Amino acid sequence: MGLTKTEIFTEEQNRLAVMLKAMAHPARIAILQQIIKTNACICGDLVEELGLAQATISQHLKELKTAGIIQGTIEGVSVCYCINPTVWNELQQQLSGFFSTYELKTNCC
């Protein structure tokens, strides 16, 4: 979707699309699952846990952080990442609302 076309959608639609796009990679899902599991994570731990290269992990973390899904703090030479609770809650509410709008019809194709 071109940048000029985003203006025809609501801010909420654009924000949800950005977050879902950031999550739309199996490595990023695995990273989020690991961060949730440990409730905080240092990048080196992710390399060991997921078996991906440090540069690959860093790129995926950058995408998740840019979308606001995770946040990080620098501790010496390490960066510790965790879920951004405000954005995570927003994502959860938007997806819940989105999925709840569908009503199963028995006469659909």
Short mmCIF file of N, CA and C in Angstrom, two decimals:
data_model
loop_
_atom_site.label_atom_id
_atom_site.label_comp_id
_atom_site.label_asym_id
_atom_site.label_seq_id
_atom_site.Cartn_x
_atom_site.Cartn_y
_atom_site.Cartn_z
N MET A 1 0.85 -1.16 0.00
CA MET A 1 0.00 0.00 0.00
C MET A 1 0.90 1.23 0.00
N GLY A 2 0.71 2.11 -0.96
CA GLY A 2 1.50 3.33 -1.06
C GLY A 2 1.20 4.29 0.07
N LEU A 3 2.16 5.11 0.38
CA LEU A 3 1.99 6.07 1.46
C LEU A 3 0.83 7.02 1.23
N THR A 4 0.58 7.38 -0.01
CA THR A 4 -0.51 8.32 -0.28
C THR A 4 -1.88 7.69 -0.06
N LYS A 5 -2.00 6.40 -0.14
CA LYS A 5 -3.31 5.75 0.02
C LYS A 5 -3.69 5.57 1.49
N THR A 6 -2.76 5.66 2.41
CA THR A 6 -3.10 5.45 3.82
C THR A 6 -4.04 6.52 4.34
N GLU A 7 -4.07 7.67 3.68
CA GLU A 7 -4.92 8.76 4.14
C GLU A 7 -6.41 8.47 4.00
N ILE A 8 -6.78 7.48 3.19
CA ILE A 8 -8.20 7.17 3.02
C ILE A 8 -8.72 6.24 4.12
N PHE A 9 -7.82 5.76 4.96
CA PHE A 9 -8.20 4.87 6.06
C PHE A 9 -8.13 5.62 7.38
N THR A 10 -8.83 5.09 8.37
CA THR A 10 -8.82 5.74 9.68
C THR A 10 -7.46 5.55 10.34
N GLU A 11 -7.21 6.38 11.32
CA GLU A 11 -5.97 6.26 12.09
C GLU A 11 -5.89 4.89 12.76
N GLU A 12 -7.01 4.42 13.26
CA GLU A 12 -7.07 3.11 13.91
C GLU A 12 -6.74 1.99 12.91
N GLN A 13 -7.30 2.07 11.71
CA GLN A 13 -7.01 1.05 10.69
C GLN A 13 -5.52 1.06 10.31
N ASN A 14 -4.96 2.24 10.14
CA ASN A 14 -3.55 2.34 9.80
C ASN A 14 -2.67 1.83 10.93
N ARG A 15 -3.00 2.16 12.15
CA ARG A 15 -2.20 1.73 13.31
C ARG A 15 -2.25 0.21 13.46
N LEU A 16 -3.42 -0.36 13.33
CA LEU A 16 -3.56 -1.81 13.42
C LEU A 16 -2.76 -2.50 12.32
N ALA A 17 -2.81 -1.96 11.12
CA ALA A 17 -2.06 -2.54 10.00
C ALA A 17 -0.56 -2.49 10.25
N VAL A 18 -0.07 -1.40 10.81
CA VAL A 18 1.36 -1.28 11.12
C VAL A 18 1.78 -2.34 12.14
N MET A 19 0.98 -2.51 13.18
CA MET A 19 1.32 -3.48 14.22
C MET A 19 1.26 -4.91 13.68
N LEU A 20 0.23 -5.22 12.91
CA LEU A 20 0.10 -6.56 12.36
C LEU A 20 1.20 -6.86 11.34
N LYS A 21 1.57 -5.86 10.56
CA LYS A 21 2.66 -6.04 9.60
C LYS A 21 3.97 -6.34 10.34
N ALA A 22 4.19 -5.65 11.44
CA ALA A 22 5.41 -5.88 12.23
C ALA A 22 5.43 -7.29 12.81
N MET A 23 4.26 -7.84 13.09
CA MET A 23 4.19 -9.17 13.68
C MET A 23 4.16 -10.28 12.63
N ALA A 24 3.99 -9.92 11.36
CA ALA A 24 3.73 -10.90 10.30
C ALA A 24 4.99 -11.61 9.80
N HIS A 25 5.73 -12.20 10.71
CA HIS A 25 6.89 -13.00 10.35
C HIS A 25 7.05 -14.04 11.46
N PRO A 26 7.28 -15.30 11.11
CA PRO A 26 7.36 -16.33 12.15
C PRO A 26 8.47 -16.07 13.18
N ALA A 27 9.57 -15.47 12.75
CA ALA A 27 10.65 -15.16 13.70
C ALA A 27 10.18 -14.12 14.72
N ARG A 28 9.40 -13.16 14.27
CA ARG A 28 8.91 -12.12 15.17
C ARG A 28 7.88 -12.68 16.14
N ILE A 29 7.07 -13.60 15.68
CA ILE A 29 6.13 -14.28 16.58
C ILE A 29 6.92 -15.05 17.63
N ALA A 30 7.96 -15.76 17.21
CA ALA A 30 8.80 -16.52 18.14
C ALA A 30 9.49 -15.59 19.14
N ILE A 31 9.96 -14.44 18.66
CA ILE A 31 10.59 -13.47 19.55
C ILE A 31 9.59 -12.98 20.59
N LEU A 32 8.39 -12.61 20.14
CA LEU A 32 7.36 -12.15 21.07
C LEU A 32 6.99 -13.23 22.08
N GLN A 33 6.87 -14.47 21.62
CA GLN A 33 6.55 -15.56 22.53
C GLN A 33 7.65 -15.73 23.58
N GLN A 34 8.90 -15.59 23.17
CA GLN A 34 10.01 -15.73 24.11
C GLN A 34 10.04 -14.58 25.10
N ILE A 35 9.80 -13.37 24.62
CA ILE A 35 9.77 -12.21 25.52
C ILE A 35 8.64 -12.36 26.53
N ILE A 36 7.46 -12.80 26.06
CA ILE A 36 6.32 -13.01 26.97
C ILE A 36 6.65 -14.10 27.98
N LYS A 37 7.26 -15.15 27.51
CA LYS A 37 7.60 -16.29 28.39
C LYS A 37 8.55 -15.86 29.51
N THR A 38 9.54 -15.06 29.17
CA THR A 38 10.54 -14.66 30.17
C THR A 38 10.19 -13.33 30.85
N ASN A 39 9.22 -12.61 30.30
CA ASN A 39 8.76 -11.31 30.78
C ASN A 39 9.83 -10.23 30.67
N ALA A 40 10.90 -10.51 29.99
CA ALA A 40 11.97 -9.57 29.64
C ALA A 40 13.01 -10.42 28.93
N CYS A 41 13.79 -9.82 28.08
CA CYS A 41 14.74 -10.63 27.33
C CYS A 41 15.91 -9.79 26.86
N ILE A 42 17.08 -10.34 26.95
CA ILE A 42 18.27 -9.70 26.40
C ILE A 42 18.53 -10.33 25.04
N CYS A 43 18.91 -9.54 24.07
CA CYS A 43 19.06 -10.00 22.69
C CYS A 43 19.89 -11.27 22.58
N GLY A 44 20.97 -11.38 23.32
CA GLY A 44 21.81 -12.58 23.26
C GLY A 44 21.05 -13.83 23.62
N ASP A 45 20.13 -13.73 24.57
CA ASP A 45 19.29 -14.86 24.95
C ASP A 45 18.43 -15.31 23.78
N LEU A 46 17.96 -14.38 23.01
CA LEU A 46 17.13 -14.72 21.86
C LEU A 46 17.94 -15.46 20.80
N VAL A 47 19.18 -15.06 20.61
CA VAL A 47 20.04 -15.73 19.63
C VAL A 47 20.20 -17.20 20.02
N GLU A 48 20.47 -17.44 21.29
CA GLU A 48 20.64 -18.82 21.78
C GLU A 48 19.33 -19.59 21.70
N GLU A 49 18.25 -18.96 22.08
CA GLU A 49 16.95 -19.64 22.14
C GLU A 49 16.38 -19.95 20.77
N LEU A 50 16.52 -19.02 19.82
CA LEU A 50 15.88 -19.19 18.51
C LEU A 50 16.81 -19.74 17.44
N GLY A 51 18.11 -19.67 17.66
CA GLY A 51 19.05 -20.21 16.69
C GLY A 51 19.20 -19.36 15.44
N LEU A 52 18.88 -18.09 15.53
CA LEU A 52 19.06 -17.17 14.41
C LEU A 52 20.29 -16.31 14.67
N ALA A 53 20.84 -15.74 13.62
CA ALA A 53 22.01 -14.88 13.74
C ALA A 53 21.67 -13.62 14.52
N GLN A 54 22.68 -13.07 15.21
CA GLN A 54 22.49 -11.84 15.98
C GLN A 54 21.94 -10.70 15.11
N ALA A 55 22.48 -10.56 13.89
CA ALA A 55 22.01 -9.49 13.00
C ALA A 55 20.54 -9.69 12.62
N THR A 56 20.15 -10.93 12.41
CA THR A 56 18.75 -11.23 12.07
C THR A 56 17.83 -10.89 13.23
N ILE A 57 18.21 -11.32 14.42
CA ILE A 57 17.42 -11.02 15.62
C ILE A 57 17.30 -9.50 15.80
N SER A 58 18.42 -8.80 15.63
CA SER A 58 18.42 -7.35 15.81
C SER A 58 17.47 -6.66 14.83
N GLN A 59 17.45 -7.13 13.59
CA GLN A 59 16.57 -6.54 12.59
C GLN A 59 15.10 -6.77 12.95
N HIS A 60 14.78 -7.97 13.40
CA HIS A 60 13.40 -8.27 13.80
C HIS A 60 13.00 -7.45 15.03
N LEU A 61 13.92 -7.32 15.99
CA LEU A 61 13.64 -6.51 17.17
C LEU A 61 13.40 -5.05 16.79
N LYS A 62 14.17 -4.56 15.83
CA LYS A 62 14.01 -3.18 15.36
C LYS A 62 12.61 -2.97 14.80
N GLU A 63 12.13 -3.91 13.99
CA GLU A 63 10.79 -3.79 13.40
C GLU A 63 9.71 -3.79 14.47
N LEU A 64 9.84 -4.68 15.45
CA LEU A 64 8.87 -4.74 16.53
C LEU A 64 8.89 -3.47 17.39
N LYS A 65 10.10 -2.95 17.61
CA LYS A 65 10.23 -1.73 18.41
C LYS A 65 9.70 -0.52 17.65
N THR A 66 9.97 -0.44 16.36
CA THR A 66 9.47 0.67 15.54
C THR A 66 7.94 0.72 15.55
N ALA A 67 7.31 -0.46 15.55
CA ALA A 67 5.84 -0.52 15.60
C ALA A 67 5.32 -0.25 17.00
N GLY A 68 6.22 -0.20 17.99
CA GLY A 68 5.82 0.10 19.36
C GLY A 68 5.40 -1.11 20.17
N ILE A 69 5.49 -2.29 19.59
CA ILE A 69 5.02 -3.50 20.27
C ILE A 69 5.93 -3.88 21.43
N ILE A 70 7.23 -3.62 21.25
CA ILE A 70 8.18 -3.87 22.33
C ILE A 70 8.89 -2.57 22.67
N GLN A 71 9.49 -2.56 23.84
CA GLN A 71 10.31 -1.43 24.26
C GLN A 71 11.61 -1.99 24.81
N GLY A 72 12.65 -1.19 24.78
CA GLY A 72 13.95 -1.68 25.23
C GLY A 72 14.68 -0.66 26.06
N THR A 73 15.54 -1.18 26.94
CA THR A 73 16.40 -0.34 27.74
C THR A 73 17.83 -0.83 27.58
N ILE A 74 18.77 0.09 27.55
CA ILE A 74 20.18 -0.27 27.40
C ILE A 74 20.78 -0.46 28.78
N GLU A 75 21.42 -1.62 28.97
CA GLU A 75 22.10 -1.94 30.22
C GLU A 75 23.53 -2.35 29.86
N GLY A 76 24.44 -1.40 29.91
CA GLY A 76 25.82 -1.68 29.50
C GLY A 76 25.87 -1.91 28.01
N VAL A 77 26.34 -3.09 27.61
CA VAL A 77 26.42 -3.42 26.18
C VAL A 77 25.20 -4.21 25.71
N SER A 78 24.31 -4.52 26.62
CA SER A 78 23.12 -5.30 26.28
C SER A 78 21.89 -4.42 26.22
N VAL A 79 20.94 -4.84 25.41
CA VAL A 79 19.64 -4.17 25.35
C VAL A 79 18.61 -5.17 25.83
N CYS A 80 17.83 -4.77 26.81
CA CYS A 80 16.80 -5.64 27.38
C CYS A 80 15.45 -5.22 26.81
N TYR A 81 14.73 -6.16 26.23
CA TYR A 81 13.45 -5.87 25.61
C TYR A 81 12.31 -6.48 26.41
N CYS A 82 11.17 -5.79 26.38
CA CYS A 82 9.95 -6.33 26.98
C CYS A 82 8.76 -5.84 26.16
N ILE A 83 7.63 -6.44 26.39
CA ILE A 83 6.39 -6.02 25.73
C ILE A 83 6.04 -4.62 26.21
N ASN A 84 5.60 -3.77 25.30
CA ASN A 84 5.10 -2.45 25.66
C ASN A 84 3.65 -2.65 26.08
N PRO A 85 3.34 -2.61 27.38
CA PRO A 85 2.00 -2.97 27.84
C PRO A 85 0.89 -2.09 27.27
N THR A 86 1.16 -0.82 27.06
CA THR A 86 0.14 0.08 26.52
C THR A 86 -0.25 -0.32 25.10
N VAL A 87 0.76 -0.55 24.27
CA VAL A 87 0.51 -0.92 22.87
C VAL A 87 -0.06 -2.33 22.79
N TRP A 88 0.44 -3.23 23.63
CA TRP A 88 -0.07 -4.61 23.64
C TRP A 88 -1.55 -4.63 23.98
N ASN A 89 -1.94 -3.83 24.96
CA ASN A 89 -3.35 -3.73 25.35
C ASN A 89 -4.18 -3.15 24.21
N GLU A 90 -3.65 -2.11 23.56
CA GLU A 90 -4.33 -1.51 22.42
C GLU A 90 -4.54 -2.54 21.31
N LEU A 91 -3.50 -3.30 21.00
CA LEU A 91 -3.58 -4.33 19.98
C LEU A 91 -4.61 -5.39 20.36
N GLN A 92 -4.58 -5.81 21.60
CA GLN A 92 -5.53 -6.82 22.08
C GLN A 92 -6.96 -6.32 21.96
N GLN A 93 -7.21 -5.08 22.34
CA GLN A 93 -8.57 -4.52 22.26
C GLN A 93 -9.03 -4.36 20.82
N GLN A 94 -8.14 -3.89 19.96
CA GLN A 94 -8.51 -3.70 18.56
C GLN A 94 -8.82 -5.04 17.89
N LEU A 95 -7.99 -6.05 18.13
CA LEU A 95 -8.24 -7.36 17.52
C LEU A 95 -9.49 -8.00 18.09
N SER A 96 -9.70 -7.86 19.38
CA SER A 96 -10.90 -8.41 19.99
C SER A 96 -12.15 -7.77 19.39
N GLY A 97 -12.12 -6.45 19.26
CA GLY A 97 -13.25 -5.75 18.65
C GLY A 97 -13.44 -6.14 17.20
N PHE A 98 -12.36 -6.26 16.48
CA PHE A 98 -12.41 -6.64 15.07
C PHE A 98 -13.02 -8.03 14.89
N PHE A 99 -12.54 -9.00 15.67
CA PHE A 99 -13.04 -10.37 15.54
C PHE A 99 -14.47 -10.50 16.05
N SER A 100 -14.84 -9.71 17.03
CA SER A 100 -16.19 -9.83 17.57
C SER A 100 -17.26 -9.23 16.65
N THR A 101 -16.87 -8.48 15.63
CA THR A 101 -17.85 -7.91 14.71
C THR A 101 -18.40 -8.95 13.74
N TYR A 102 -17.72 -10.08 13.62
CA TYR A 102 -18.17 -11.10 12.69
C TYR A 102 -19.23 -11.96 13.35
N GLU A 103 -20.30 -12.19 12.62
CA GLU A 103 -21.37 -13.07 13.09
C GLU A 103 -21.50 -14.22 12.11
N LEU A 104 -21.35 -15.44 12.60
CA LEU A 104 -21.40 -16.61 11.75
C LEU A 104 -22.79 -16.75 11.10
N LYS A 105 -22.78 -16.87 9.81
CA LYS A 105 -24.02 -17.07 9.05
C LYS A 105 -24.00 -18.49 8.49
N THR A 106 -25.09 -19.20 8.66
CA THR A 106 -25.12 -20.58 8.19
C THR A 106 -25.38 -20.69 6.69
N ASN A 107 -25.84 -19.62 6.07
CA ASN A 107 -26.16 -19.68 4.67
C ASN A 107 -25.06 -19.06 3.78
N CYS A 108 -23.90 -18.91 4.31
CA CYS A 108 -22.79 -18.34 3.53
C CYS A 108 -22.12 -19.43 2.70
N CYS A 109 -21.50 -19.02 1.61
CA CYS A 109 -20.86 -19.94 0.69
C CYS A 109 -20.00 -20.94 1.42
#
